[in-house]
Short mmCIF file of C-alpha atoms in Angstrom, two decimals:
data_model
loop_
_atom_site.label_atom_id
_atom_site.label_comp_id
_atom_site.label_asym_id
_atom_site.label_seq_id
_atom_site.Cartn_x
_atom_site.Cartn_y
_atom_site.Cartn_z
CA MET A 1 133.49 90.67 15.47
CA SER A 2 132.37 91.75 11.66
CA LYS A 3 132.71 94.33 8.84
CA VAL A 4 130.00 95.88 7.29
CA ILE A 5 129.31 98.39 4.50
CA ILE A 6 126.47 100.96 5.00
CA ILE A 7 125.09 102.02 1.57
CA GLY A 8 123.64 105.75 2.06
CA ALA A 9 124.49 108.66 4.28
CA GLY A 10 121.48 110.57 5.23
CA GLY A 11 119.49 110.47 8.25
CA VAL A 12 119.07 106.99 8.96
CA ALA A 13 122.38 105.85 7.73
CA ASN A 14 123.90 108.85 10.68
CA VAL A 15 121.80 106.73 13.13
CA VAL A 16 123.04 103.60 11.83
CA ALA A 17 126.67 104.02 11.69
CA LYS A 18 126.43 105.84 15.40
CA LYS A 19 124.63 102.95 16.99
CA CYS A 20 127.27 100.69 15.23
CA ALA A 21 130.09 102.72 16.71
CA GLN A 22 128.14 102.10 20.37
CA ASN A 23 127.70 98.27 19.47
CA ASP A 24 131.89 97.97 18.78
CA SER A 25 131.96 94.23 19.85
CA VAL A 26 129.78 93.37 17.00
CA PHE A 27 130.54 96.07 14.45
CA THR A 28 134.41 96.32 14.29
CA GLU A 29 134.94 97.95 11.31
CA VAL A 30 132.30 100.04 9.00
CA LEU A 31 132.04 101.71 5.64
CA ILE A 32 130.09 104.30 4.59
CA ALA A 33 129.52 104.61 1.25
CA THR A 34 127.55 107.13 -0.58
CA ARG A 35 127.38 109.03 -3.81
CA THR A 36 128.10 112.20 -1.94
CA VAL A 37 131.20 111.19 0.22
CA ALA A 38 131.42 114.33 1.96
CA LYS A 39 128.15 113.62 3.95
CA ALA A 40 129.57 110.16 5.13
CA ASP A 41 132.89 111.92 5.93
CA LYS A 42 130.46 114.31 8.65
CA ILE A 43 128.81 111.32 9.76
CA VAL A 44 132.39 109.81 10.66
CA ALA A 45 133.77 112.92 12.03
CA GLU A 46 130.85 113.12 14.18
CA ILE A 47 131.84 109.67 15.54
CA LYS A 48 134.76 110.40 16.54
CA GLU A 49 133.81 113.79 18.44
CA HIS A 50 130.62 112.28 20.16
CA MET A 51 131.91 108.61 20.75
CA PRO A 52 136.01 109.09 20.93
CA ASP A 53 136.06 105.66 23.27
CA SER A 54 134.43 103.73 20.08
CA LYS A 55 136.58 100.74 18.98
CA ALA A 56 135.33 100.71 15.64
CA VAL A 57 136.86 101.71 12.42
CA PHE A 58 134.90 103.90 10.19
CA THR A 59 135.90 104.61 6.69
CA THR A 60 134.07 106.33 3.83
CA ALA A 61 134.01 105.59 -0.12
CA THR A 62 132.12 107.16 -3.06
CA VAL A 63 129.74 104.53 -4.94
CA ASP A 64 126.68 105.04 -7.07
CA ALA A 65 124.27 102.30 -6.03
CA ASP A 66 122.52 102.03 -9.07
CA ASN A 67 125.74 100.35 -10.87
CA VAL A 68 126.22 96.86 -10.35
CA PRO A 69 129.64 96.53 -11.08
CA GLU A 70 130.89 99.40 -8.67
CA LEU A 71 128.96 98.06 -6.26
CA VAL A 72 130.71 94.52 -6.71
CA LYS A 73 134.00 96.47 -6.99
CA LEU A 74 133.04 98.26 -3.69
CA ILE A 75 132.39 95.04 -2.08
CA ASN A 76 135.11 92.96 -3.05
CA ASP A 77 137.46 95.57 -1.75
CA PHE A 78 136.41 95.93 1.74
CA GLY A 79 135.56 92.32 2.06
CA PRO A 80 132.23 92.78 4.49
CA LYS A 81 130.02 89.89 6.19
CA MET A 82 126.85 91.86 5.04
CA VAL A 83 125.38 95.36 3.57
CA ILE A 84 123.50 97.37 5.27
CA ASN A 85 121.03 99.48 2.63
CA VAL A 86 119.83 102.65 3.62
CA ALA A 87 120.00 104.15 0.46
CA LEU A 88 116.97 104.94 -1.80
CA PRO A 89 114.09 102.00 -2.59
CA TYR A 90 114.71 102.76 -6.41
CA GLN A 91 118.23 100.82 -5.34
CA ASP A 92 117.32 97.44 -3.52
CA LEU A 93 117.56 95.28 -6.64
CA THR A 94 120.72 96.48 -7.66
CA ILE A 95 122.40 96.23 -3.99
CA MET A 96 120.98 92.66 -3.94
CA ASP A 97 122.38 91.82 -6.85
CA ALA A 98 125.84 92.54 -5.81
CA CYS A 99 125.46 91.08 -2.87
CA LEU A 100 124.86 87.52 -4.51
CA GLU A 101 127.65 88.23 -6.85
CA THR A 102 130.14 88.85 -4.23
CA GLY A 103 128.55 86.51 -1.09
CA VAL A 104 127.73 88.84 1.42
CA HIS A 105 124.39 89.41 3.21
CA TYR A 106 121.88 91.66 2.92
CA LEU A 107 119.53 93.96 4.79
CA ASP A 108 117.14 96.88 3.97
CA THR A 109 114.80 99.64 5.66
CA ALA A 110 112.08 99.41 2.73
CA ASN A 111 110.82 97.62 0.06
CA TYR A 112 112.15 98.09 -3.82
CA GLU A 113 109.88 100.87 -5.65
CA PRO A 114 110.35 101.59 -9.29
CA LYS A 115 111.72 105.10 -9.83
CA ASP A 116 109.17 105.80 -12.47
CA VAL A 117 105.90 104.42 -11.23
CA ALA A 118 104.39 105.28 -7.41
CA LYS A 119 103.97 101.69 -6.43
CA PHE A 120 105.92 99.37 -4.40
CA GLU A 121 105.83 96.02 -3.35
CA TYR A 122 107.51 92.94 -2.24
CA SER A 123 107.38 91.01 -5.22
CA TRP A 124 110.36 92.12 -6.56
CA GLN A 125 112.45 91.40 -3.80
CA TRP A 126 110.77 88.22 -2.65
CA ALA A 127 111.51 86.73 -6.36
CA TYR A 128 115.02 86.48 -4.93
CA GLN A 129 114.28 83.80 -2.63
CA ASP A 130 115.85 80.86 -4.43
CA ARG A 131 118.90 82.62 -5.34
CA PHE A 132 119.55 83.75 -1.81
CA LYS A 133 119.06 80.40 -0.60
CA GLU A 134 121.08 78.64 -2.70
CA LYS A 135 124.39 80.45 -2.13
CA GLY A 136 123.88 80.20 1.82
CA LEU A 137 122.95 84.13 1.89
CA MET A 138 120.54 85.77 4.15
CA ALA A 139 118.62 89.06 2.57
CA LEU A 140 116.19 90.60 5.50
CA LEU A 141 113.93 93.02 4.40
CA GLY A 142 112.29 96.06 5.71
CA CYS A 143 114.22 96.04 8.99
CA GLY A 144 113.27 99.81 10.08
CA PHE A 145 110.43 100.57 12.81
CA ASP A 146 108.00 100.75 9.96
CA PRO A 147 108.20 98.37 8.52
CA GLY A 148 110.34 96.26 10.47
CA ALA A 149 109.87 96.74 14.45
CA THR A 150 105.85 96.84 13.81
CA GLN A 151 106.32 93.22 12.17
CA ALA A 152 108.01 92.25 15.34
CA PHE A 153 105.56 93.70 17.12
CA THR A 154 102.73 91.48 15.47
CA ALA A 155 105.05 88.05 15.86
CA HIS A 156 105.29 89.40 19.72
CA HIS A 157 100.99 89.42 19.36
CA ALA A 158 101.12 86.18 17.77
CA LYS A 159 103.49 84.52 19.98
CA HIS A 160 102.84 85.50 23.55
CA HIS A 161 99.20 86.91 23.62
CA PHE A 162 96.86 85.38 20.70
CA GLN A 163 95.57 81.99 19.35
CA GLU A 164 94.48 84.15 16.47
CA ILE A 165 95.06 87.74 15.20
CA HIS A 166 91.70 89.10 13.30
CA TYR A 167 92.29 92.77 13.29
CA LEU A 168 95.27 94.36 12.98
CA ASP A 169 95.80 98.07 13.31
CA ILE A 170 99.59 100.01 12.56
CA VAL A 171 99.55 103.62 14.22
CA ASP A 172 102.42 106.17 13.70
CA CYS A 173 102.68 109.39 15.18
CA ASN A 174 104.79 112.07 15.25
CA ASN A 175 103.99 114.90 17.48
CA GLY A 176 107.07 116.67 17.00
CA ASN A 177 107.73 120.18 15.82
CA HIS A 178 110.70 120.87 14.04
CA GLY A 179 109.84 124.73 13.40
CA LYS A 180 109.84 124.81 9.63
CA ALA A 181 106.16 125.72 7.73
CA PHE A 182 106.62 122.83 5.50
CA ALA A 183 109.56 119.51 5.70
CA THR A 184 109.27 115.86 5.54
CA ASN A 185 110.76 113.56 8.03
CA PHE A 186 112.44 111.40 5.90
CA ASN A 187 113.44 111.34 1.76
CA PRO A 188 110.82 113.49 0.68
CA GLU A 189 110.55 112.15 -2.41
CA ILE A 190 109.64 108.66 -1.26
CA ASN A 191 107.12 110.39 1.67
CA ILE A 192 105.30 112.37 -0.91
CA ARG A 193 105.00 109.41 -3.21
CA GLU A 194 103.80 107.69 -0.40
CA ILE A 195 101.21 110.04 0.86
CA THR A 196 99.71 111.18 -2.17
CA ALA A 197 99.15 107.88 -3.57
CA ASN A 198 95.36 106.20 -3.00
CA GLY A 199 95.13 104.74 0.02
CA ARG A 200 94.71 100.69 0.51
CA TYR A 201 93.79 98.28 3.70
CA TRP A 202 93.20 94.51 3.77
CA GLU A 203 89.62 93.13 4.63
CA ASN A 204 88.11 89.72 4.19
CA GLY A 205 90.87 88.72 1.63
CA GLN A 206 91.27 91.54 -0.50
CA TRP A 207 92.67 94.61 -0.77
CA VAL A 208 90.48 97.63 -0.41
CA GLU A 209 91.43 100.97 -2.14
CA THR A 210 90.51 104.73 -0.82
CA GLN A 211 91.33 108.05 -2.11
CA PRO A 212 94.44 109.85 -0.26
CA LEU A 213 93.95 110.40 3.31
CA GLU A 214 90.03 109.76 2.87
CA ILE A 215 89.65 107.70 5.84
CA SER A 216 90.69 109.45 9.28
CA GLN A 217 89.99 108.93 13.19
CA ASP A 218 91.34 110.76 16.33
CA ILE A 219 93.63 108.26 18.22
CA TYR A 220 95.19 108.48 21.59
CA TYR A 221 98.79 107.46 21.65
CA PRO A 222 99.71 106.82 25.16
CA LYS A 223 101.75 109.14 26.69
CA VAL A 224 101.71 111.58 23.50
CA ALA A 225 98.41 113.04 22.79
CA THR A 226 95.31 112.39 20.53
CA ARG A 227 95.84 112.90 17.12
CA LYS A 228 93.85 112.77 14.16
CA SER A 229 95.43 109.47 12.02
CA PHE A 230 94.75 108.78 8.34
CA VAL A 231 94.72 105.34 6.56
CA LEU A 232 97.36 104.85 3.81
CA TYR A 233 98.91 102.00 2.65
CA HIS A 234 102.32 100.77 4.15
CA GLU A 235 104.53 97.98 2.59
CA GLU A 236 104.15 95.86 5.59
CA LEU A 237 100.64 95.38 5.20
CA GLU A 238 101.30 93.00 2.50
CA SER A 239 103.50 90.77 4.39
CA LEU A 240 101.94 90.59 7.49
CA VAL A 241 98.38 89.22 5.60
CA LYS A 242 100.44 86.55 3.99
CA HIS A 243 102.70 85.63 6.96
CA PHE A 244 99.25 85.77 9.31
CA PRO A 245 96.20 84.36 7.13
CA THR A 246 93.84 84.66 10.15
CA ILE A 247 93.84 88.57 9.83
CA LYS A 248 90.44 89.69 8.54
CA ARG A 249 91.28 93.36 8.43
CA ALA A 250 94.64 95.43 8.62
CA ARG A 251 95.44 98.80 8.29
CA PHE A 252 97.83 101.53 8.61
CA TRP A 253 97.45 104.77 10.08
CA MET A 254 99.68 108.13 10.23
CA THR A 255 99.45 111.45 11.84
CA PHE A 256 99.54 114.41 9.52
CA GLY A 257 98.68 118.34 10.62
CA GLU A 258 96.37 120.51 9.10
CA ALA A 259 99.23 122.64 7.68
CA TYR A 260 101.12 119.81 6.31
CA ILE A 261 98.22 118.73 4.48
CA LYS A 262 97.47 122.51 3.06
CA HIS A 263 100.93 122.54 2.14
CA LEU A 264 100.58 119.17 0.33
CA ASN A 265 97.60 120.00 -1.36
CA VAL A 266 98.85 123.02 -2.90
CA LEU A 267 101.98 121.48 -4.04
CA GLU A 268 100.07 118.64 -5.79
CA GLY A 269 97.53 120.96 -6.85
CA ILE A 270 100.37 123.03 -9.02
CA GLY A 271 101.76 119.47 -10.22
CA MET A 272 105.05 119.81 -7.94
CA THR A 273 104.78 116.24 -6.50
CA SER A 274 104.38 114.35 -10.15
CA ILE A 275 107.05 111.88 -10.91
CA GLU A 276 106.54 112.26 -14.51
CA PRO A 277 109.77 114.12 -15.96
CA ILE A 278 109.01 117.46 -17.78
CA ASP A 279 111.43 119.58 -19.99
CA PHE A 280 113.26 122.33 -18.53
CA ARG A 281 116.06 124.17 -19.94
CA GLY A 282 116.84 121.39 -22.24
CA MET A 283 116.64 118.97 -19.52
CA LYS A 284 114.14 116.19 -18.08
CA VAL A 285 113.44 116.79 -14.66
CA ALA A 286 110.54 115.38 -12.60
CA PRO A 287 108.97 117.83 -10.39
CA ILE A 288 109.18 115.99 -7.40
CA GLU A 289 113.03 115.82 -7.55
CA PHE A 290 113.28 119.41 -7.78
CA LEU A 291 111.02 119.52 -4.69
CA LYS A 292 113.30 117.61 -3.26
CA ALA A 293 116.14 119.66 -3.99
CA VAL A 294 114.28 122.65 -2.21
CA LEU A 295 112.91 121.15 0.62
CA PRO A 296 114.95 120.93 4.09
CA ALA A 297 117.19 117.42 4.08
CA PRO A 298 115.64 115.54 6.70
CA GLU A 299 119.01 115.15 8.55
CA SER A 300 118.93 118.92 8.85
CA LEU A 301 115.52 118.84 11.58
CA ALA A 302 117.37 117.43 14.42
CA ALA A 303 118.98 120.35 16.03
CA GLY A 304 115.85 121.84 18.21
CA TYR A 305 113.28 119.42 17.15
CA SER A 306 111.03 118.72 19.79
CA GLY A 307 108.18 116.55 21.25
CA GLN A 308 107.81 112.64 20.61
CA THR A 309 107.08 109.93 18.37
CA CYS A 310 104.79 107.07 19.52
CA ILE A 311 104.48 104.16 16.78
CA GLY A 312 102.68 100.98 18.06
CA VAL A 313 100.81 98.03 16.57
CA GLN A 314 96.88 96.99 17.82
CA ALA A 315 95.83 93.55 17.63
CA LYS A 316 92.43 92.27 18.10
CA GLY A 317 91.20 88.73 18.20
CA ILE A 318 91.39 85.47 20.25
CA GLY A 319 93.84 85.34 23.37
CA LYS A 320 95.61 82.79 24.44
CA ASP A 321 93.05 81.63 27.09
CA GLY A 322 90.14 81.19 23.95
CA GLN A 323 88.86 84.66 24.84
CA PRO A 324 88.40 87.91 22.81
CA LYS A 325 91.52 90.08 23.12
CA VAL A 326 92.75 93.51 22.33
CA HIS A 327 96.57 94.27 22.98
CA PHE A 328 98.63 97.32 22.16
CA VAL A 329 102.29 97.26 21.75
CA TYR A 330 104.59 100.37 21.30
CA ASN A 331 107.04 102.55 21.66
CA VAL A 332 107.57 106.03 22.58
CA LYS A 333 110.94 108.63 21.82
CA ASP A 334 111.76 112.09 21.87
CA HIS A 335 113.43 113.82 19.48
CA ALA A 336 115.93 115.92 21.79
CA ASP A 337 116.95 112.70 23.52
CA CYS A 338 117.83 111.46 19.91
CA TYR A 339 119.44 114.61 19.11
CA ARG A 340 121.41 114.65 22.11
CA GLU A 341 122.41 111.15 21.78
CA VAL A 342 123.10 110.72 18.02
CA GLN A 343 122.37 114.23 16.75
CA ALA A 344 119.46 113.31 14.62
CA GLN A 345 115.62 113.54 14.82
CA GLY A 346 113.21 111.03 16.42
CA VAL A 347 112.24 109.68 12.70
CA SER A 348 115.67 108.78 11.60
CA TYR A 349 116.54 107.08 15.23
CA THR A 350 113.54 104.95 15.18
CA THR A 351 114.38 103.67 11.59
CA GLY A 352 118.22 103.41 12.20
CA VAL A 353 118.12 101.72 15.48
CA PRO A 354 115.93 98.64 14.51
CA ALA A 355 118.49 98.24 11.01
CA MET A 356 121.36 97.85 13.49
CA ILE A 357 119.68 95.60 15.95
CA GLY A 358 118.65 93.30 12.43
CA ALA A 359 121.98 93.63 11.25
CA MET A 360 123.60 92.53 15.10
CA LEU A 361 121.17 89.60 15.33
CA MET A 362 121.99 88.63 11.67
CA LEU A 363 125.96 88.73 12.35
CA GLN A 364 125.40 87.20 15.92
CA GLY A 365 123.61 83.84 14.32
CA GLU A 366 120.27 84.30 16.31
CA TRP A 367 118.52 85.29 12.85
CA MET A 368 120.65 84.30 10.19
CA GLN A 369 119.02 81.89 7.56
CA PRO A 370 119.64 81.55 4.02
CA GLY A 371 116.73 83.31 1.86
CA VAL A 372 114.65 86.30 2.00
CA TRP A 373 112.79 87.03 4.75
CA ASN A 374 110.47 89.87 6.45
CA VAL A 375 110.96 90.44 10.13
CA GLU A 376 107.89 89.00 11.42
CA GLN A 377 108.87 85.26 10.06
CA LEU A 378 111.85 85.77 12.69
CA ASP A 379 111.71 85.15 16.59
CA PRO A 380 110.92 88.63 17.97
CA ASP A 381 112.24 88.03 22.03
CA PRO A 382 115.84 88.85 21.05
CA PHE A 383 114.49 91.77 18.96
CA PHE A 384 112.32 92.96 21.79
CA ASP A 385 115.42 92.42 24.21
CA ALA A 386 117.72 94.54 21.67
CA MET A 387 115.05 97.38 21.27
CA ASN A 388 115.12 97.74 25.08
CA LYS A 389 118.82 97.86 25.46
CA TRP A 390 119.61 100.32 22.31
CA GLY A 391 117.24 103.25 23.15
CA LEU A 392 114.14 102.04 22.09
CA PRO A 393 112.20 100.50 25.02
CA ILE A 394 108.94 98.75 24.13
CA SER A 395 105.44 99.17 26.57
CA GLU A 396 102.36 97.07 26.24
CA LEU A 397 98.97 98.01 27.29
CA ALA A 398 96.05 95.21 27.74
CA ASP A 399 91.96 95.38 27.37
CA ILE A 400 92.46 99.12 25.67
CA GLU A 401 91.19 99.83 22.60
CA LEU A 402 92.74 102.66 21.01
CA VAL A 403 91.87 102.48 17.47
CA LYS A 404 87.97 101.90 16.89
CA ASP A 405 86.18 99.90 14.01
#
């Protein structure tokens, strides 16, 4: 049906590619392009080994995603209908520029973040709205799990359960064990920047800033565990409070173990999480980039990973019947199951599957519309159907408040 380019070859790209291979009636030809082509070649070799019946044709190429002319040549040579961007958030804008120049649709899983400033927001990408619309192209932003599925969960709340959502809590628990002393489950540079930044949440029409990991509470994650969870800022909050203006408070919670926080505090204390370049043997090196090179690659954690993830959205407000209501929508995924299916750990899996689904819904026309869009602006029903079909079954809990005020 369609040719697509996947840019990136890390843990999430591995999942996206293998789910495309499973869904070969939609994704007929796939090019995986990355700076280190050997990583893309490894993904293709695993597809041939583990999915020999897939009719999708996979090829690989080298590309510098910071270089617009190089991206344009890659896209023009292959002729895809869309680009699935699972590279670094720093590269979102160059890839969007290349898509505009070549006339192809665009999807990513994380919003743009400048490399030299620990700040991520949608304003840079929302500014592309008119350019994509005028060219009849679609850009879908943040279609992973969080962001992505969490926004679809919120849209589902609004469509099926609530007249007004007043309080929104997004919760993300990784109750897994990878056996390492310290490692991050996705790109270390992005992960550590996110956690060490000040927290933020939305309340009564304004952002409230907190110290990193300042606010916490024990939250019960259904079918998994009760875990200490911390408020931090996450990008989907920005778009959700814009598109659902009845929200009075919106927070994002994530679990971290004591050992993880201790390691992080030490690394931060000695300057290893800094994004400011230092002089080292005649070179300018940001300490966090060096740390990333030392830490295990997230995709290397998959074999032997045990435990589950649980990610969900609790909404409180006025139900469709006009009465106060609380409702929770969530997914639980087992790390070992992910490895057996696509040789990935659960965090990569839960990000990669929604990216494939978003691309599928665009290509099939169910979500296709010119302009720049966030997931919550689109119909959640086909997304829910696809999540249940493609490996991320959704559960719901009514009238049980898991996150307290």
